[in-house]
Amino acid sequence: MTQTQPNVVKLLKPFGIDETIVSIKNFGNGHINDTLKVETVNNCYILQRINHLIFTDVDKLQHNIEIVTSHIRQKLEETGEKDIMRKVLIFLPTNQGKTYYFDGENYWRVCHFIDNSCSYDEITPPLSYEAGKAFGKFQKLLSDIPDGTLTETIPNFHNMEFRLKQFYEALQNGQPNRIEEVKNLIDAIEQRASHYCLQEKLYREGKLIKRINHCDTKVNNILFDSQTNEVLCVIDLDTVMPGFVLSDFGDFIRTAGNTGAEDDPNLDRVGINLNIVKAYAKGYMEEAHSFLTDTERDLLPYGAALLTYMQTVRFLTDYLNGDTYYKIQYPTHNLVRTKAQFKLLQSIETHLEDIASFINA
Ligand code: ADP
Ligand code: GN1
Ligand code: MG
């Protein structure tokens, strides 16, 4: 999506915000939506442009988010939680009663900025433990939403068979010079393809269930209190939908449990950080042991590898297609990301037993 500077004053009006704006800042480093922090004389908001080329049904997307946030709010109220304003996102309705506004070209939404909060791209083991509890609790809080209530905001989002289908299509229709350039990576992906389609197979056999997942458990999708580092809430709710539980364990390990960056050009820096994984597994299991099936628990280490494999495939597919999905900062960005994810995958694959021991501790 090309980005022109939005007219923030005009965009906030439908949400009933008519205050003098003090500052507007680009915020976050997500690959899909555009996020702005808008400070007015009295308040602070997050204004987001929703990427409707990816989330094609914005009405359903926001409906999902409204169900999720009100469900969590109700649960927090029932348990007498304090400071609820900072523990679940509040999206503002427009004068049309929707939590989004279409300006004729783009879709926008506004939520309250959570005061004194911060997110991290890299964390320490104590914070990883807190994050594990937060994502485990998030799944637990949503576990009683009846089947069929939430829609898949991106169909087949974490379906490995579908992601491989897209990859094979890119091998047919993608940029020939790029396909030639990455022959070794293509081979490595193909060799692992059937191993990483186990979830779909088990689901068909009735051995694995679907439940509500966050599906984007990147470490920067948790807000911490900037003074105490207490977890405040889980954010970035676009992909909360039915899926396999491995997604939420795996994607956190993929992002936080990496000694390097997701797009690290120096592969020597990339590898699994077992201290982070151990702490996350402890926190996550404290919350999740009550609802995980034996099969799900046994597959968690595989989930860490799977989500890293999936991301390798997705970045490479986008590279072969000419960078149509993820925002990039330079022409080979998706290739650099692919190589870094593949290096991480190899590292995780050699530590599956360690991860299992943390889960079963
Ligand atoms: P993206 O799709 O870009 O990942 P996010 O919803 O995760 O979008 O927001 C990007 C960043 O903005 C987050 O990592 C967090 O630091 C910050 N952020 C988002 N929502 C809020 C909020 N309500 N209050 C404070 N900070 C927020
Ligand atoms: C995207 O928006 P962001 O950056 O949190 C992507 C995730 C990927 C991630 C890779 C809707 O998440 O699935 O894992 O990039 N979100 C979508 O960093 O595709
Ligand atoms: Mg995010």
Coordinates of C-alpha atoms and ligand atoms in Angstrom, one line a residue:
M1 CA 0.0 0.0 0.0
T2 CA 1.4 3.4 -0.8
Q3 CA 1.1 5.8 2.0
T4 CA 0.3 9.5 1.9
Q5 CA 0.2 11.6 5.1
P6 CA -3.4 11.2 6.4
N7 CA -5.6 14.1 7.4
V8 CA -5.8 13.1 11.0
V9 CA -8.2 15.9 12.1
K10 CA -10.7 14.8 9.4
L11 CA -10.3 11.1 10.3
L12 CA -10.9 11.6 14.0
K13 CA -14.1 13.6 13.5
P14 CA -16.3 10.6 12.7
F15 CA -15.2 9.1 16.0
G16 CA -16.4 12.1 17.9
I17 CA -12.9 13.5 18.5
D18 CA -12.8 17.2 17.9
E19 CA -9.9 18.1 20.2
T20 CA -6.8 20.1 19.3
I21 CA -4.0 17.9 18.2
V22 CA -0.7 18.3 19.8
S23 CA 1.4 15.6 18.1
I24 CA 1.2 12.8 15.6
K25 CA 3.8 10.0 15.5
N26 CA 4.3 6.9 13.5
F27 CA 4.1 4.0 15.9
G28 CA 5.1 0.3 16.0
N29 CA 6.8 -1.7 13.4
G30 CA 4.2 -4.0 12.1
H31 CA 4.4 -5.4 8.6
I32 CA 0.7 -5.0 7.7
N33 CA -1.2 -2.0 9.1
D34 CA -0.1 1.6 9.7
T35 CA -0.2 2.8 13.2
L36 CA -0.2 6.4 14.5
K37 CA -0.1 7.8 18.0
V38 CA -2.1 10.9 18.2
E39 CA -1.9 13.2 21.2
T40 CA -4.5 15.9 21.8
V41 CA -4.7 18.4 24.5
N42 CA -6.6 16.1 26.8
N43 CA -6.2 12.6 25.4
C44 CA -4.1 10.2 23.5
Y45 CA -5.2 7.8 20.8
I46 CA -4.0 5.1 18.5
L47 CA -5.2 5.7 14.9
Q48 CA -4.7 2.7 12.6
R49 CA -5.2 2.3 8.9
I50 CA -6.4 -1.2 8.4
N51 CA -4.8 -3.0 5.4
H52 CA -8.0 -4.0 3.6
L53 CA -6.1 -5.7 0.8
I54 CA -5.2 -8.3 3.5
F55 CA -8.2 -8.0 5.8
T56 CA -10.7 -7.9 3.0
D57 CA -13.9 -7.9 5.2
V58 CA -13.3 -5.0 7.6
D59 CA -16.8 -5.2 9.0
K60 CA -16.3 -8.8 10.1
L61 CA -12.8 -8.0 11.3
Q62 CA -14.0 -5.3 13.6
H63 CA -17.0 -7.4 14.7
N64 CA -14.6 -10.1 15.8
I65 CA -12.5 -7.6 17.7
E66 CA -15.6 -6.1 19.4
I67 CA -16.7 -9.6 20.6
V68 CA -13.2 -10.4 21.9
T69 CA -12.7 -7.1 23.7
S70 CA -16.1 -7.2 25.3
H71 CA -15.7 -10.8 26.3
I72 CA -12.4 -10.1 28.0
R73 CA -13.8 -7.0 29.7
Q74 CA -16.7 -8.9 31.1
K75 CA -14.4 -11.6 32.5
L76 CA -12.1 -9.0 34.1
E77 CA -15.1 -7.3 35.7
E78 CA -16.4 -10.6 37.0
T79 CA -13.1 -11.3 38.7
G80 CA -12.9 -7.9 40.2
E81 CA -9.7 -6.9 38.3
K82 CA -8.5 -3.4 38.9
D83 CA -7.5 -0.8 36.2
I84 CA -9.6 -2.5 33.5
M85 CA -9.2 0.6 31.2
R86 CA -5.6 -0.4 30.8
K87 CA -6.2 -4.2 30.5
V88 CA -8.3 -4.4 27.4
L89 CA -8.3 -2.3 24.3
I90 CA -11.2 0.2 23.9
F91 CA -12.2 0.9 20.3
L92 CA -14.2 4.1 19.7
P93 CA -17.5 3.9 17.8
T94 CA -18.2 6.3 14.9
N95 CA -21.4 8.3 14.6
Q96 CA -22.6 5.4 12.4
G97 CA -22.2 3.0 15.3
K98 CA -19.2 1.1 13.7
T99 CA -15.7 0.8 15.2
Y100 CA -14.2 1.8 11.8
Y101 CA -14.5 4.5 9.3
F102 CA -14.1 4.3 5.5
D103 CA -12.9 7.5 4.0
G104 CA -13.6 6.4 0.4
E105 CA -10.2 4.9 0.1
N106 CA -9.0 3.5 3.4
Y107 CA -10.4 2.0 6.5
W108 CA -9.5 3.5 9.9
R109 CA -10.0 2.7 13.5
V110 CA -9.3 4.4 16.7
C111 CA -8.6 3.1 20.2
H112 CA -7.6 4.7 23.4
F113 CA -3.8 4.9 23.9
I114 CA -3.0 2.9 27.1
D115 CA -1.1 5.3 29.3
N116 CA 2.4 4.5 30.7
S117 CA 2.6 1.4 28.5
C118 CA 5.3 0.0 26.3
S119 CA 6.0 -3.0 24.1
Y120 CA 9.3 -4.8 23.5
D121 CA 10.9 -6.3 20.4
E122 CA 13.4 -8.1 22.6
I123 CA 12.8 -9.2 26.2
T124 CA 14.4 -10.8 29.2
P125 CA 13.5 -14.2 30.8
P126 CA 11.4 -12.6 33.6
L127 CA 9.4 -10.7 31.0
S128 CA 9.1 -13.8 28.8
Y129 CA 7.6 -15.7 31.8
E130 CA 5.0 -12.8 32.1
A131 CA 4.3 -13.0 28.4
G132 CA 3.7 -16.7 28.6
K133 CA 1.2 -16.2 31.3
A134 CA -0.4 -13.4 29.4
F135 CA -0.9 -15.4 26.2
G136 CA -2.0 -18.5 28.1
K137 CA -4.5 -16.4 30.0
F138 CA -5.7 -14.8 26.8
Q139 CA -6.5 -18.2 25.3
K140 CA -8.2 -19.3 28.6
L141 CA -10.3 -16.2 28.7
L142 CA -11.6 -16.8 25.2
S143 CA -12.0 -20.5 25.5
D144 CA -15.7 -20.3 26.2
I145 CA -16.6 -18.3 23.2
P146 CA -19.1 -20.6 21.4
D147 CA -17.9 -22.2 18.1
G148 CA -18.9 -20.2 15.1
T149 CA -19.0 -16.8 16.9
L150 CA -15.7 -15.6 15.5
T151 CA -14.9 -15.7 11.8
E152 CA -11.5 -16.4 10.2
T153 CA -10.5 -12.9 9.4
I154 CA -7.9 -14.3 6.9
P155 CA -9.1 -17.7 5.8
N156 CA -6.5 -20.5 6.2
F157 CA -4.2 -18.0 7.9
H158 CA -2.0 -20.6 9.7
N159 CA -2.9 -23.5 7.5
M160 CA 0.5 -24.9 6.5
E161 CA -0.9 -26.9 3.5
F162 CA -2.5 -23.7 2.2
R163 CA 0.8 -21.7 2.7
L164 CA 2.7 -24.4 0.8
K165 CA 0.1 -24.2 -2.0
Q166 CA 0.8 -20.4 -2.2
F167 CA 4.5 -21.2 -2.3
Y168 CA 4.2 -23.7 -5.1
E169 CA 2.1 -21.1 -7.0
A170 CA 4.9 -18.6 -6.6
L171 CA 7.3 -21.2 -8.0
Q172 CA 5.1 -21.3 -11.1
N173 CA 4.2 -17.6 -11.5
G174 CA 6.9 -15.7 -9.5
Q175 CA 9.9 -13.8 -10.7
P176 CA 12.1 -16.2 -12.6
N177 CA 15.4 -14.6 -11.6
R178 CA 14.4 -14.7 -7.9
I179 CA 13.4 -18.4 -8.2
E180 CA 16.8 -19.2 -9.7
E181 CA 18.6 -17.2 -7.0
V182 CA 17.1 -19.3 -4.1
K183 CA 17.2 -22.8 -5.3
N184 CA 18.8 -24.1 -2.1
L185 CA 16.1 -22.6 0.1
I186 CA 13.4 -24.0 -2.1
D187 CA 14.9 -27.4 -1.7
A188 CA 15.1 -27.1 2.0
I189 CA 11.4 -26.0 2.2
E190 CA 10.3 -28.9 -0.1
Q191 CA 12.2 -31.5 2.0
R192 CA 10.3 -30.5 5.1
A193 CA 6.9 -29.9 3.5
S194 CA 5.1 -33.1 4.6
H195 CA 6.7 -33.0 8.1
Y196 CA 5.2 -29.6 8.8
C197 CA 1.7 -30.4 7.6
L198 CA 1.0 -32.7 10.6
Q199 CA -1.6 -30.3 12.2
E200 CA -3.9 -30.4 9.2
K201 CA -3.5 -34.2 9.0
L202 CA -4.3 -34.7 12.7
Y203 CA -7.3 -32.3 12.5
R204 CA -8.7 -34.4 9.6
E205 CA -8.2 -37.5 11.7
G206 CA -10.1 -35.9 14.6
K207 CA -7.0 -35.9 16.8
L208 CA -6.4 -32.1 17.0
I209 CA -9.0 -29.5 17.9
K210 CA -9.4 -25.9 16.9
R211 CA -9.7 -23.2 19.6
I212 CA -9.6 -19.4 19.7
N213 CA -6.1 -18.2 19.2
H214 CA -4.4 -14.8 18.9
C215 CA -2.4 -16.0 15.8
D216 CA 0.1 -13.2 16.0
T217 CA 1.8 -13.7 19.3
K218 CA 4.8 -11.5 18.5
V219 CA 6.4 -10.2 21.6
N220 CA 5.6 -6.6 20.6
N221 CA 1.9 -7.5 20.8
I222 CA 1.9 -7.3 24.6
L223 CA 1.7 -4.0 26.4
F224 CA 3.7 -3.8 29.6
D225 CA 3.4 -1.1 32.3
S226 CA 6.4 1.1 31.5
Q227 CA 7.2 1.6 35.2
T228 CA 6.6 -1.8 36.8
N229 CA 6.8 -4.1 33.7
E230 CA 3.5 -5.7 34.7
V231 CA 1.7 -7.1 31.7
L232 CA -1.3 -4.9 30.9
C233 CA -2.9 -6.4 27.9
V234 CA -2.6 -8.4 24.7
I235 CA -3.1 -6.2 21.6
D236 CA -3.2 -6.4 17.8
L237 CA -6.4 -8.5 17.7
D238 CA -6.9 -8.7 14.0
T239 CA -6.1 -12.3 13.7
V240 CA -7.9 -13.6 16.8
M241 CA -9.8 -16.6 15.3
P242 CA -10.2 -20.3 15.5
G243 CA -7.0 -22.2 14.8
F244 CA -4.5 -24.6 16.3
V245 CA -3.1 -23.9 19.7
L246 CA 0.5 -24.4 18.4
S247 CA 0.3 -21.0 16.7
D248 CA 0.3 -19.0 19.9
F249 CA 3.1 -21.0 21.5
G250 CA 5.2 -21.1 18.3
D251 CA 5.0 -17.6 17.1
F252 CA 6.2 -16.2 20.4
I253 CA 9.2 -18.5 20.4
R254 CA 9.8 -17.5 16.8
T255 CA 9.9 -13.8 17.7
A256 CA 11.1 -13.5 21.3
G257 CA 13.1 -16.7 21.4
N258 CA 15.6 -15.6 18.7
T259 CA 19.1 -14.3 19.7
G260 CA 18.9 -12.2 16.5
A261 CA 16.3 -10.1 14.8
E262 CA 13.6 -11.5 12.5
D263 CA 15.4 -9.8 9.6
D264 CA 18.9 -10.1 10.9
P265 CA 21.4 -9.8 8.0
N266 CA 24.0 -11.4 10.2
L267 CA 23.1 -15.1 10.5
D268 CA 25.7 -15.7 13.2
R269 CA 23.5 -13.7 15.5
V270 CA 20.4 -15.9 14.8
G271 CA 19.5 -18.9 16.9
I272 CA 17.2 -20.1 19.6
N273 CA 17.5 -18.4 23.0
L274 CA 16.7 -21.3 25.4
N275 CA 16.5 -19.1 28.5
I276 CA 13.6 -17.1 26.9
V277 CA 11.9 -20.3 25.8
K278 CA 12.2 -21.9 29.2
A279 CA 10.7 -18.9 30.9
Y280 CA 7.9 -18.6 28.3
A281 CA 7.1 -22.3 28.6
K282 CA 6.8 -22.0 32.4
G283 CA 4.5 -19.0 32.3
Y284 CA 2.4 -20.4 29.4
M285 CA 1.9 -23.8 31.0
E286 CA 0.9 -22.3 34.3
E287 CA -2.2 -20.9 32.5
A288 CA -2.6 -23.4 29.7
H289 CA -2.2 -26.8 31.5
S290 CA -5.9 -26.6 32.5
F291 CA -7.2 -26.6 29.0
L292 CA -4.5 -28.2 26.7
T293 CA -5.2 -31.7 25.5
D294 CA -2.3 -34.2 25.7
T295 CA -1.8 -34.1 22.0
E296 CA -1.6 -30.3 22.0
R297 CA 0.9 -30.3 24.9
D298 CA 3.1 -32.9 23.2
L299 CA 3.1 -30.9 20.0
L300 CA 4.2 -27.5 21.5
P301 CA 7.9 -28.0 20.7
Y302 CA 6.9 -29.0 17.1
G303 CA 4.8 -25.8 17.1
A304 CA 7.8 -23.6 17.7
A305 CA 9.5 -25.2 14.6
L306 CA 6.3 -25.1 12.6
L307 CA 5.6 -21.4 13.0
T308 CA 9.2 -20.6 12.1
Y309 CA 9.0 -22.9 9.1
M310 CA 5.7 -21.3 8.1
Q311 CA 7.2 -17.8 8.4
T312 CA 10.2 -18.9 6.3
V313 CA 7.7 -20.1 3.6
R314 CA 5.6 -16.9 3.8
F315 CA 8.5 -14.5 3.5
L316 CA 10.1 -16.5 0.6
T317 CA 6.7 -16.7 -1.2
D318 CA 6.4 -12.9 -0.9
Y319 CA 9.9 -12.5 -2.2
L320 CA 9.3 -14.7 -5.2
N321 CA 6.0 -12.9 -5.9
G322 CA 7.8 -9.5 -6.0
D323 CA 7.0 -8.3 -2.4
T324 CA 3.3 -7.8 -2.7
Y325 CA 2.3 -8.7 0.9
Y326 CA 4.7 -7.6 3.6
K327 CA 6.0 -4.0 3.9
I328 CA 9.7 -4.0 3.0
Q329 CA 12.4 -1.4 3.7
Y330 CA 14.8 -2.5 0.9
P331 CA 14.5 -4.7 -2.2
T332 CA 16.0 -7.9 -0.7
H333 CA 14.3 -7.5 2.7
N334 CA 12.0 -10.5 2.3
L335 CA 15.0 -12.6 1.3
V336 CA 17.0 -11.5 4.3
R337 CA 14.0 -12.3 6.5
T338 CA 13.7 -15.7 4.9
K339 CA 17.3 -16.6 5.5
A340 CA 17.1 -15.4 9.1
Q341 CA 14.0 -17.5 9.7
F342 CA 15.5 -20.5 8.1
K343 CA 18.6 -20.2 10.3
L344 CA 16.3 -20.0 13.3
L345 CA 14.3 -23.0 12.2
Q346 CA 17.5 -25.1 11.9
S347 CA 18.4 -24.0 15.4
I348 CA 15.0 -24.9 16.8
E349 CA 15.0 -28.2 15.1
T350 CA 18.1 -29.2 17.0
H351 CA 16.6 -28.2 20.4
L352 CA 13.2 -29.8 20.3
E353 CA 14.0 -32.1 23.3
D354 CA 15.1 -29.1 25.4
I355 CA 11.8 -27.3 24.6
A356 CA 9.9 -30.5 25.5
S357 CA 11.7 -30.7 28.8
F358 CA 10.7 -27.1 29.7
I359 CA 7.1 -27.8 28.9
N360 CA 7.0 -30.9 31.0
A361 CA 9.0 -29.4 33.9
Ligands
ADP1 P1 0.8 -3.5 14.0 O1 -0.2 -4.2 13.1 O2 1.5 -2.4 13.4 O3 1.7 -4.6 14.7 P2 -0.2 -3.0 16.7 O4 -1.7 -2.9 17.0 O5 0.5 -4.1 17.2 O6 -0.1 -2.8 15.1 O7 0.4 -1.6 17.2 C1 1.8 -1.3 17.0 C2 2.4 -0.8 18.3 O8 1.7 0.3 18.8 C3 2.4 -1.9 19.4 O9 3.5 -2.8 19.4 C4 2.4 -1.0 20.6 O10 3.7 -0.6 21.0 C5 1.6 0.2 20.2 N1 0.2 0.2 20.6 C6 -0.8 -0.3 19.9 N2 -2.0 -0.1 20.5 C7 -1.7 0.6 21.6 C8 -2.5 1.2 22.7 N3 -3.8 1.0 22.7 N4 -1.9 1.8 23.6 C9 -0.5 2.0 23.6 N5 0.3 1.5 22.7 C10 -0.3 0.8 21.7
GN1_2 C1 2.6 -9.8 10.2 O1 1.3 -7.1 11.4 P1 2.4 -7.9 12.1 O2 3.7 -7.4 11.7 O3 2.2 -8.0 13.6 C2 1.7 -11.0 9.9 C3 2.0 -12.2 10.8 C4 3.5 -12.6 10.6 C5 4.4 -11.3 10.9 C6 5.8 -11.6 10.6 C7 -1.9 -10.4 9.1 O4 2.3 -9.4 11.5 O5 1.2 -13.3 10.4 O6 3.8 -13.6 11.4 O7 4.0 -10.2 10.1 N1 0.3 -10.6 9.9 C8 -0.5 -10.9 8.9 O8 6.6 -10.8 11.3 O9 -0.1 -11.5 7.9
MG3 MG 1.6 -5.7 16.3

